[in-house]
mmCIF file of C-alpha atoms and ligand atoms in Angstrom:
data_model
loop_
_atom_site.group_PDB
_atom_site.id
_atom_site.type_symbol
_atom_site.label_atom_id
_atom_site.label_comp_id
_atom_site.label_asym_id
_atom_site.label_seq_id
_atom_site.Cartn_x
_atom_site.Cartn_y
_atom_site.Cartn_z
ATOM 1 C CA MET A 446 -8.837 18.714 7.206
ATOM 2 C CA LYS A 447 -6.886 18.504 10.411
ATOM 3 C CA THR A 448 -5.845 15.229 12.046
ATOM 4 C CA GLN A 449 -2.646 14.090 13.724
ATOM 5 C CA ILE A 450 -1.599 12.721 10.323
ATOM 6 C CA THR A 451 -2.148 15.925 8.348
ATOM 7 C CA GLU A 452 -0.164 17.743 11.032
ATOM 8 C CA LEU A 453 2.623 15.163 11.165
ATOM 9 C CA LEU A 454 3.101 14.966 7.403
ATOM 10 C CA GLY A 455 2.201 18.519 6.399
ATOM 11 C CA ILE A 456 -0.571 17.466 4.008
ATOM 12 C CA ARG A 457 -4.086 18.746 3.320
ATOM 13 C CA TYR A 458 -6.058 15.494 3.496
ATOM 14 C CA PRO A 459 -5.160 12.448 5.630
ATOM 15 C CA ILE A 460 -5.052 10.179 2.579
ATOM 16 C CA ILE A 461 -1.883 8.259 1.772
ATOM 17 C CA GLN A 462 -0.934 6.268 -1.292
ATOM 18 C CA GLY A 463 0.823 3.151 -0.045
ATOM 19 C CA GLY A 464 3.945 1.781 -1.706
ATOM 20 C CA MET A 465 3.145 -0.294 -4.789
ATOM 21 C CA GLN A 466 5.667 -2.339 -6.681
ATOM 22 C CA TRP A 467 5.857 -1.218 -10.354
ATOM 23 C CA VAL A 468 3.092 1.364 -9.772
ATOM 24 C CA GLY A 469 4.623 3.768 -7.241
ATOM 25 C CA ARG A 470 6.475 5.959 -9.725
ATOM 26 C CA ALA A 471 6.765 9.740 -9.892
ATOM 27 C CA GLU A 472 3.659 10.171 -12.099
ATOM 28 C CA LEU A 473 1.368 8.717 -9.433
ATOM 29 C CA ALA A 474 3.179 9.900 -6.313
ATOM 30 C CA SER A 475 3.306 13.518 -7.506
ATOM 31 C CA ALA A 476 -0.363 13.431 -8.568
ATOM 32 C CA VAL A 477 -1.457 12.221 -5.119
ATOM 33 C CA SER A 478 0.675 14.836 -3.381
ATOM 34 C CA ASN A 479 -0.562 17.601 -5.690
ATOM 35 C CA ALA A 480 -4.129 16.495 -4.892
ATOM 36 C CA GLY A 481 -3.501 17.100 -1.179
ATOM 37 C CA GLY A 482 -2.654 13.564 -0.039
ATOM 38 C CA LEU A 483 0.723 11.912 0.470
ATOM 39 C CA GLY A 484 2.128 10.258 -2.636
ATOM 40 C CA MET A 485 4.708 7.528 -2.244
ATOM 41 C CA LEU A 486 7.458 6.321 -4.532
ATOM 42 C CA THR A 487 8.231 2.632 -4.209
ATOM 43 C CA GLY A 488 11.946 2.263 -3.579
ATOM 44 C CA LEU A 489 12.433 -1.201 -5.015
ATOM 45 C CA THR A 490 10.520 -0.407 -8.211
ATOM 46 C CA GLN A 491 13.746 1.289 -9.202
ATOM 47 C CA PRO A 492 16.424 -1.198 -10.244
ATOM 48 C CA THR A 493 19.273 0.506 -8.371
ATOM 49 C CA PRO A 494 19.775 3.112 -5.620
ATOM 50 C CA GLU A 495 21.071 5.486 -8.328
ATOM 51 C CA ALA A 496 17.826 5.060 -10.280
ATOM 52 C CA LEU A 497 15.855 5.786 -7.096
ATOM 53 C CA ALA A 498 17.844 9.009 -6.632
ATOM 54 C CA LEU A 499 16.845 10.073 -10.157
ATOM 55 C CA GLU A 500 13.205 9.135 -9.535
ATOM 56 C CA ILE A 501 13.158 11.211 -6.344
ATOM 57 C CA ALA A 502 14.548 14.181 -8.300
ATOM 58 C CA ARG A 503 11.938 13.621 -11.054
ATOM 59 C CA CYS A 504 9.124 13.516 -8.495
ATOM 60 C CA ARG A 505 10.367 16.721 -6.894
ATOM 61 C CA GLN A 506 10.138 18.433 -10.289
ATOM 62 C CA MET A 507 6.516 17.310 -10.556
ATOM 63 C CA THR A 508 5.370 18.461 -7.106
ATOM 64 C CA ASP A 509 6.429 20.952 -4.480
ATOM 65 C CA LYS A 510 4.356 19.088 -1.862
ATOM 66 C CA PRO A 511 5.663 16.426 0.539
ATOM 67 C CA PHE A 512 5.959 12.883 -0.778
ATOM 68 C CA GLY A 513 7.429 9.711 0.686
ATOM 69 C CA VAL A 514 9.292 6.589 -0.344
ATOM 70 C CA ASN A 515 8.235 3.037 0.529
ATOM 71 C CA MET A 516 10.946 0.588 1.501
ATOM 72 C CA THR A 517 9.739 -2.994 1.709
ATOM 73 C CA ILE A 518 12.399 -5.059 3.440
ATOM 74 C CA PHE A 519 12.124 -8.817 3.694
ATOM 75 C CA PRO A 520 14.876 -11.356 4.245
ATOM 76 C CA THR A 521 15.738 -12.841 0.842
ATOM 77 C CA ILE A 522 18.469 -15.060 -0.504
ATOM 78 C CA SER A 523 20.013 -12.297 -2.602
ATOM 79 C CA PRO A 524 18.803 -9.036 -1.033
ATOM 80 C CA PRO A 525 18.991 -5.742 -2.885
ATOM 81 C CA PRO A 526 21.462 -3.231 -1.388
ATOM 82 C CA TYR A 527 18.880 -1.928 1.097
ATOM 83 C CA ALA A 528 21.344 0.311 2.937
ATOM 84 C CA GLU A 529 22.257 2.062 -0.311
ATOM 85 C CA TYR A 530 18.597 2.621 -1.173
ATOM 86 C CA ILE A 531 18.162 4.168 2.287
ATOM 87 C CA GLU A 532 21.117 6.492 1.661
ATOM 88 C CA ALA A 533 19.600 7.526 -1.698
ATOM 89 C CA ILE A 534 16.400 8.483 0.144
ATOM 90 C CA ILE A 535 18.303 10.487 2.753
ATOM 91 C CA ASP A 536 20.546 12.187 0.176
ATOM 92 C CA GLY A 537 17.455 12.975 -1.915
ATOM 93 C CA GLY A 538 16.024 15.007 0.952
ATOM 94 C CA VAL A 539 12.891 12.875 1.319
ATOM 95 C CA MET A 540 11.399 13.473 4.759
ATOM 96 C CA ILE A 541 8.883 10.605 4.977
ATOM 97 C CA VAL A 542 9.462 6.874 4.580
ATOM 98 C CA GLU A 543 6.891 4.078 4.687
ATOM 99 C CA THR A 544 8.612 0.943 5.930
ATOM 100 C CA ALA A 545 7.174 -2.540 5.496
ATOM 101 C CA GLY A 546 8.466 -6.059 5.994
ATOM 102 C CA ASN A 547 9.944 -7.819 8.974
ATOM 103 C CA LYS A 548 13.520 -6.680 8.338
ATOM 104 C CA ALA A 549 12.624 -2.995 8.120
ATOM 105 C CA ILE A 550 13.385 -2.390 11.779
ATOM 106 C CA GLU A 551 17.104 -2.838 11.109
ATOM 107 C CA TYR A 552 17.105 0.363 9.046
ATOM 108 C CA MET A 553 15.029 2.506 11.384
ATOM 109 C CA PRO A 554 17.909 3.925 13.468
ATOM 110 C CA ARG A 555 19.572 5.315 10.323
ATOM 111 C CA LEU A 556 16.298 6.859 9.097
ATOM 112 C CA LYS A 557 15.624 8.430 12.475
ATOM 113 C CA GLU A 558 19.151 9.755 12.735
ATOM 114 C CA ALA A 559 18.517 11.551 9.425
ATOM 115 C CA GLY A 560 15.349 13.123 10.882
ATOM 116 C CA ILE A 561 12.999 11.195 8.596
ATOM 117 C CA LYS A 562 9.416 10.553 9.693
ATOM 118 C CA ILE A 563 8.676 6.839 9.585
ATOM 119 C CA ILE A 564 5.287 5.334 8.880
ATOM 120 C CA HIS A 565 5.630 1.630 9.595
ATOM 121 C CA LYS A 566 3.094 -0.561 7.839
ATOM 122 C CA CYS A 567 2.259 -3.893 9.414
ATOM 123 C CA VAL A 568 -0.564 -6.377 9.856
ATOM 124 C CA ALA A 569 -0.502 -7.210 13.578
ATOM 125 C CA VAL A 570 -0.950 -5.076 16.690
ATOM 126 C CA ARG A 571 2.068 -6.642 18.400
ATOM 127 C CA HIS A 572 4.282 -5.683 15.464
ATOM 128 C CA ALA A 573 2.872 -2.153 15.586
ATOM 129 C CA MET A 574 3.684 -1.942 19.292
ATOM 130 C CA ALA A 575 7.248 -3.138 18.672
ATOM 131 C CA ALA A 576 7.683 -0.463 15.987
ATOM 132 C CA GLU A 577 6.275 2.178 18.321
ATOM 133 C CA ARG A 578 8.884 1.209 20.911
ATOM 134 C CA LEU A 579 11.557 1.733 18.243
ATOM 135 C CA GLY A 580 10.343 5.279 17.743
ATOM 136 C CA VAL A 581 8.346 5.257 14.498
ATOM 137 C CA ASP A 582 6.038 8.236 14.037
ATOM 138 C CA ALA A 583 2.881 6.491 12.823
ATOM 139 C CA ILE A 584 1.531 3.042 12.055
ATOM 140 C CA SER A 585 -0.349 1.971 8.940
ATOM 141 C CA ILE A 586 -2.267 -1.108 9.955
ATOM 142 C CA ASP A 587 -3.228 -3.334 7.036
ATOM 143 C CA GLY A 588 -6.376 -5.439 7.458
ATOM 144 C CA PHE A 589 -7.037 -8.825 5.875
ATOM 145 C CA GLU A 590 -8.905 -7.123 3.007
ATOM 146 C CA CYS A 591 -5.733 -5.475 1.741
ATOM 147 C CA ALA A 592 -3.853 -5.991 -1.478
ATOM 148 C CA GLY A 593 -0.434 -7.548 -1.078
ATOM 149 C CA HIS A 594 0.639 -9.219 2.141
ATOM 150 C CA PRO A 595 -2.112 -9.456 4.795
ATOM 151 C CA GLY A 596 -0.132 -11.886 6.983
ATOM 152 C CA GLU A 597 -1.405 -15.199 8.254
ATOM 153 C CA GLU A 598 -3.811 -14.162 11.008
ATOM 154 C CA ASP A 599 -6.685 -12.917 8.861
ATOM 155 C CA ILE A 600 -7.883 -10.078 11.079
ATOM 156 C CA PRO A 601 -10.101 -7.693 9.112
ATOM 157 C CA GLY A 602 -9.897 -3.938 9.476
ATOM 158 C CA LEU A 603 -13.080 -3.610 11.476
ATOM 159 C CA VAL A 604 -11.317 -5.352 14.361
ATOM 160 C CA LEU A 605 -7.675 -4.615 13.583
ATOM 161 C CA ILE A 606 -7.981 -0.826 13.350
ATOM 162 C CA PRO A 607 -9.606 -0.239 16.772
ATOM 163 C CA ALA A 608 -7.395 -2.958 18.272
ATOM 164 C CA ALA A 609 -4.347 -0.976 17.114
ATOM 165 C CA VAL A 610 -5.797 2.364 18.203
ATOM 166 C CA ARG A 611 -6.441 0.969 21.690
ATOM 167 C CA GLN A 612 -2.849 -0.162 22.143
ATOM 168 C CA LEU A 613 -0.818 2.610 20.522
ATOM 169 C CA SER A 614 -0.098 6.203 21.478
ATOM 170 C CA ILE A 615 1.173 7.205 18.022
ATOM 171 C CA PRO A 616 -1.338 7.926 15.226
ATOM 172 C CA VAL A 617 -2.843 4.974 13.373
ATOM 173 C CA ILE A 618 -3.541 5.007 9.644
ATOM 174 C CA ALA A 619 -6.213 2.564 8.480
ATOM 175 C CA SER A 620 -5.165 0.522 5.479
ATOM 176 C CA GLY A 621 -6.852 -2.144 3.401
ATOM 177 C CA GLY A 622 -10.329 -2.156 1.928
ATOM 178 C CA ILE A 623 -10.725 1.618 1.660
ATOM 179 C CA ALA A 624 -11.699 3.175 -1.671
ATOM 180 C CA ASP A 625 -14.210 5.917 -0.958
ATOM 181 C CA GLY A 626 -15.509 8.436 1.545
ATOM 182 C CA ARG A 627 -17.600 5.818 3.318
ATOM 183 C CA GLY A 628 -14.506 3.773 4.099
ATOM 184 C CA MET A 629 -12.671 6.898 5.152
ATOM 185 C CA ALA A 630 -15.528 7.923 7.484
ATOM 186 C CA ALA A 631 -15.541 4.424 8.979
ATOM 187 C CA ALA A 632 -11.778 4.547 9.523
ATOM 188 C CA LEU A 633 -12.034 7.895 11.319
ATOM 189 C CA ALA A 634 -14.912 6.563 13.424
ATOM 190 C CA LEU A 635 -12.755 3.571 14.398
ATOM 191 C CA GLY A 636 -10.124 5.958 15.716
ATOM 192 C CA ALA A 637 -7.737 6.167 12.770
ATOM 193 C CA GLN A 638 -6.142 9.525 11.986
ATOM 194 C CA GLY A 639 -5.925 8.835 8.258
ATOM 195 C CA VAL A 640 -6.266 6.240 5.529
ATOM 196 C CA ASN A 641 -3.814 4.423 3.292
ATOM 197 C CA MET A 642 -4.930 3.054 -0.075
ATOM 198 C CA GLY A 643 -3.303 0.942 -2.733
ATOM 199 C CA THR A 644 -5.789 -0.662 -5.118
ATOM 200 C CA ARG A 645 -7.938 2.479 -5.431
ATOM 201 C CA PHE A 646 -4.915 4.413 -6.668
ATOM 202 C CA VAL A 647 -4.122 1.783 -9.318
ATOM 203 C CA CYS A 648 -7.458 2.745 -10.895
ATOM 204 C CA THR A 649 -6.619 6.415 -11.423
ATOM 205 C CA GLN A 650 -5.670 8.286 -14.569
ATOM 206 C CA GLU A 651 -2.158 8.939 -13.366
ATOM 207 C CA ALA A 652 -1.233 5.382 -12.305
ATOM 208 C CA PRO A 653 1.436 4.120 -14.716
ATOM 209 C CA VAL A 654 -0.520 0.956 -15.477
ATOM 210 C CA HIS A 655 -2.092 -0.147 -18.777
ATOM 211 C CA LEU A 656 -5.758 0.794 -19.146
ATOM 212 C CA ASN A 657 -6.726 -2.876 -19.671
ATOM 213 C CA ILE A 658 -5.604 -3.678 -16.132
ATOM 214 C CA LYS A 659 -7.419 -0.698 -14.636
ATOM 215 C CA GLN A 660 -10.583 -1.647 -16.540
ATOM 216 C CA ALA A 661 -10.333 -5.292 -15.412
ATOM 217 C CA LEU A 662 -10.209 -4.118 -11.789
ATOM 218 C CA VAL A 663 -13.167 -1.787 -12.352
ATOM 219 C CA ASN A 664 -15.167 -4.659 -13.888
ATOM 220 C CA ALA A 665 -14.333 -7.030 -11.018
ATOM 221 C CA ASN A 666 -16.289 -7.552 -7.813
ATOM 222 C CA GLU A 667 -15.230 -8.125 -4.213
ATOM 223 C CA ARG A 668 -14.943 -11.885 -4.768
ATOM 224 C CA ASP A 669 -12.344 -11.528 -7.504
ATOM 225 C CA THR A 670 -9.156 -11.748 -5.452
ATOM 226 C CA ARG A 671 -7.102 -14.814 -4.606
ATOM 227 C CA LEU A 672 -4.777 -15.620 -1.723
ATOM 228 C CA ILE A 673 -1.569 -17.065 -3.127
ATOM 229 C CA PHE A 674 1.440 -18.391 -1.155
ATOM 230 C CA ARG A 675 -0.941 -19.397 1.652
ATOM 231 C CA THR A 676 0.566 -22.846 1.922
ATOM 232 C CA LEU A 677 4.038 -21.259 2.102
ATOM 233 C CA ARG A 678 2.901 -18.980 4.960
ATOM 234 C CA ASN A 679 3.724 -15.892 2.932
ATOM 235 C CA THR A 680 0.187 -15.028 1.852
ATOM 236 C CA ALA A 681 -0.404 -12.411 -0.832
ATOM 237 C CA ARG A 682 -3.774 -11.113 -1.987
ATOM 238 C CA VAL A 683 -3.836 -10.673 -5.752
ATOM 239 C CA PHE A 684 -6.273 -10.313 -8.620
ATOM 240 C CA LYS A 685 -8.024 -13.529 -9.648
ATOM 241 C CA ASN A 686 -6.750 -14.388 -13.117
ATOM 242 C CA SER A 687 -5.543 -17.513 -14.864
ATOM 243 C CA ILE A 688 -2.063 -17.201 -13.295
ATOM 244 C CA SER A 689 -3.266 -16.833 -9.698
ATOM 245 C CA ASP A 690 -5.777 -19.649 -10.282
ATOM 246 C CA GLU A 691 -2.940 -21.857 -11.506
ATOM 247 C CA VAL A 692 -0.741 -20.965 -8.525
ATOM 248 C CA VAL A 693 -3.488 -21.828 -6.045
ATOM 249 C CA GLY A 694 -4.135 -25.063 -7.955
ATOM 250 C CA ILE A 695 -0.468 -26.082 -7.680
ATOM 251 C CA GLU A 696 -0.388 -25.141 -3.995
ATOM 252 C CA HIS A 697 -3.271 -27.495 -3.298
ATOM 253 C CA ARG A 698 -1.883 -30.451 -5.208
ATOM 254 C CA PRO A 699 -1.621 -33.580 -3.088
ATOM 255 C CA GLY A 700 1.815 -33.434 -1.482
ATOM 256 C CA GLY A 701 1.831 -29.640 -1.475
ATOM 257 C CA CYS A 702 4.259 -27.428 -3.297
ATOM 258 C CA GLU A 703 7.581 -25.719 -2.944
ATOM 259 C CA PHE A 704 8.307 -22.207 -4.092
ATOM 260 C CA GLY A 705 10.317 -23.564 -7.018
ATOM 261 C CA ASP A 706 7.127 -25.165 -8.418
ATOM 262 C CA ILE A 707 5.438 -21.776 -8.832
ATOM 263 C CA ARG A 708 8.409 -19.463 -9.244
ATOM 264 C CA PRO A 709 8.080 -19.063 -13.052
ATOM 265 C CA LEU A 710 4.406 -18.119 -12.715
ATOM 266 C CA VAL A 711 4.918 -15.480 -10.027
ATOM 267 C CA ALA A 712 8.134 -13.892 -11.309
ATOM 268 C CA GLY A 713 8.182 -10.155 -10.658
ATOM 269 C CA ALA A 714 9.298 -9.396 -14.209
ATOM 270 C CA ARG A 715 6.232 -11.203 -15.516
ATOM 271 C CA GLY A 716 3.879 -9.180 -13.314
ATOM 272 C CA LYS A 717 5.615 -5.969 -14.363
ATOM 273 C CA ALA A 718 5.251 -6.852 -18.036
ATOM 274 C CA ALA A 719 1.563 -7.671 -17.570
ATOM 275 C CA LEU A 720 0.897 -4.283 -15.950
ATOM 276 C CA GLU A 721 2.719 -2.457 -18.733
ATOM 277 C CA ALA A 722 1.309 -4.414 -21.680
ATOM 278 C CA GLY A 723 -2.220 -4.685 -20.281
ATOM 279 C CA ASP A 724 -2.165 -8.471 -20.406
ATOM 280 C CA VAL A 725 -4.655 -9.253 -17.647
ATOM 281 C CA ASP A 726 -3.669 -12.940 -17.548
ATOM 282 C CA GLY A 727 0.021 -12.339 -18.176
ATOM 283 C CA GLY A 728 1.268 -12.412 -14.596
ATOM 284 C CA ILE A 729 0.455 -11.699 -10.973
ATOM 285 C CA VAL A 730 -1.506 -8.452 -10.515
ATOM 286 C CA THR A 731 -1.675 -7.317 -6.909
ATOM 287 C CA ALA A 732 -5.153 -6.090 -5.901
ATOM 288 C CA GLY A 733 -7.388 -6.025 -2.834
ATOM 289 C CA MET A 734 -11.016 -6.945 -2.152
ATOM 290 C CA VAL A 735 -11.891 -3.298 -2.545
ATOM 291 C CA ILE A 736 -12.024 -3.811 -6.327
ATOM 292 C CA GLY A 737 -15.682 -4.547 -5.571
ATOM 293 C CA LEU A 738 -16.157 -0.865 -4.677
ATOM 294 C CA ILE A 739 -14.260 0.709 -7.583
ATOM 295 C CA ASP A 740 -16.359 1.791 -10.567
ATOM 296 C CA ASP A 741 -14.284 4.372 -12.385
ATOM 297 C CA ILE A 742 -10.830 5.707 -13.250
ATOM 298 C CA PRO A 743 -10.734 9.323 -12.022
ATOM 299 C CA THR A 744 -7.786 11.661 -11.671
ATOM 300 C CA CYS A 745 -6.192 11.601 -8.230
ATOM 301 C CA SER A 746 -7.448 15.114 -7.620
ATOM 302 C CA ALA A 747 -11.073 14.219 -8.478
ATOM 303 C CA LEU A 748 -10.792 11.095 -6.342
ATOM 304 C CA LEU A 749 -9.534 12.883 -3.241
ATOM 305 C CA GLU A 750 -12.035 15.740 -3.503
ATOM 306 C CA ARG A 751 -14.882 13.251 -3.895
ATOM 307 C CA MET A 752 -13.681 11.121 -1.004
ATOM 308 C CA VAL A 753 -13.407 14.047 1.362
ATOM 309 C CA THR A 754 -16.864 15.352 0.407
ATOM 310 C CA GLU A 755 -18.390 11.907 0.805
ATOM 311 C CA CYS A 756 -16.581 11.329 4.087
ATOM 312 C CA ARG A 757 -18.029 14.527 5.491
ATOM 313 C CA GLU A 758 -21.529 13.584 4.247
ATOM 314 C CA GLN A 759 -21.325 10.118 5.760
ATOM 315 C CA LEU A 760 -20.156 11.417 9.116
ATOM 316 C CA SER A 761 -22.944 13.997 9.272
ATOM 317 C CA ARG A 762 -25.495 11.391 8.180
ATOM 318 C CA ALA A 763 -24.332 9.233 11.082
ATOM 319 C CA GLN A 764 -24.380 12.260 13.380
ATOM 320 C CA SER A 765 -28.002 12.910 12.412
ATOM 321 C CA CYS A 766 -28.951 9.635 14.121
ATOM 322 C CA PHE A 767 -28.532 11.590 17.367
ATOM 323 C CA ASP A 768 -30.465 14.712 16.364
HETATM 324 C C1 FMN B 918 -0.231 -3.160 -7.192
HETATM 325 C C2 FMN B 918 0.143 -3.138 -5.726
HETATM 326 C C3 FMN B 918 1.459 -3.311 -5.352
HETATM 327 C C4 FMN B 918 1.820 -3.251 -3.997
HETATM 328 N N1 FMN B 918 3.148 -3.355 -3.648
HETATM 329 C C5 FMN B 918 3.532 -3.120 -2.353
HETATM 330 C C6 FMN B 918 4.909 -3.052 -1.995
HETATM 331 O O1 FMN B 918 5.794 -3.219 -2.830
HETATM 332 N N2 FMN B 918 5.218 -2.801 -0.696
HETATM 333 C C7 FMN B 918 4.260 -2.596 0.252
HETATM 334 O O2 FMN B 918 4.596 -2.334 1.407
HETATM 335 N N3 FMN B 918 2.939 -2.669 -0.064
HETATM 336 C C8 FMN B 918 2.559 -2.911 -1.333
HETATM 337 N N4 FMN B 918 1.218 -2.916 -1.666
HETATM 338 C C9 FMN B 918 0.214 -2.704 -0.592
HETATM 339 C C10 FMN B 918 -0.239 -1.241 -0.497
HETATM 340 O O3 FMN B 918 0.803 -0.375 -0.160
HETATM 341 C C11 FMN B 918 -1.349 -1.076 0.569
HETATM 342 O O4 FMN B 918 -0.844 -1.452 1.844
HETATM 343 C C12 FMN B 918 -2.559 -1.925 0.242
HETATM 344 O O5 FMN B 918 -2.830 -1.879 -1.136
HETATM 345 C C13 FMN B 918 -3.778 -1.447 1.015
HETATM 346 O O6 FMN B 918 -4.884 -2.199 0.677
HETATM 347 P P1 FMN B 918 -5.953 -1.750 -0.470
HETATM 348 O O7 FMN B 918 -5.376 -2.184 -1.748
HETATM 349 O O8 FMN B 918 -7.192 -2.480 -0.095
HETATM 350 O O9 FMN B 918 -6.084 -0.256 -0.399
HETATM 351 C C14 FMN B 918 0.820 -3.028 -3.006
HETATM 352 C C15 FMN B 918 -0.517 -2.890 -3.410
HETATM 353 C C16 FMN B 918 -0.858 -2.932 -4.741
HETATM 354 C C17 FMN B 918 -2.313 -2.749 -5.135
#
């Protein structure tokens, strides 16, 4: 395939695996890249910048294709050494970075100076325009359907994608709610130059996640996600399980809630342990509405080949309306 995104990133198919905390490790990133897409390591999944450097080297041994690193940068009370993670990426020779989070812009000059291509992921057109002004190379725009942080404005992809395409000159990557060739065809028809997926890649053979979790997502339908942290204006879309139900319950208690009230339930270490042990109710499991469209656990290669074939079929089916 040839789009502005395949050209920009040097990849065969315009299909990107978004950064995923605890999931974006070398096994998955290299499998996506070997399948013709763009795999992505998740910087902060590694406990230190030194560990990220080793993970980059490990990924490079597993693929000779381009891959990227996600850096998710939010203001926090005790921030990780973001600048050192960025240096590990540069020193590791990675040429593509997916930035996310409202503090990411602070690190863009350094990335650009090192000649790295930046895909900035955001959830609002005005944020995309600000990133374009700062010189990023592409925007991933994440609709309300997405796993993780959809923001507080609740604009679904069907509106958000063309709204971004209309306002930006740089290529737009559609993100959120895409799991198959139909979604990919729709994204291209809306003007996107590629697609970014998270949840779909969790349900692949190569994702370093316990089979119980993958199977729970396969069994789920599109109504099985929850929005947590809504009342704290830091919304996250996650899998509906007993932990996310409890969090939402606490958030809606009379008098509201503070982060401290739910902190033990949502601890990152707990979510990580749940993914590794396959304990579906053990912690927060990030997932998007698109679980309603996922029925199997293919290899990344089988997934991408199927998506591209289906995308082509769907676009020619639509084209036939004009024959
Ligand atoms: C398990 C999981 C963890 C995620 N962690 C991150 C993260 O650390 N940083 C980030 O920018 N996005 C994260 N995301 C969001 C994805 O990169 C992507 O934007 C999103 O999943 C797209 O929506 P979809 O799941 O409907 O494809 C995560 C998604 C999942 C499923």
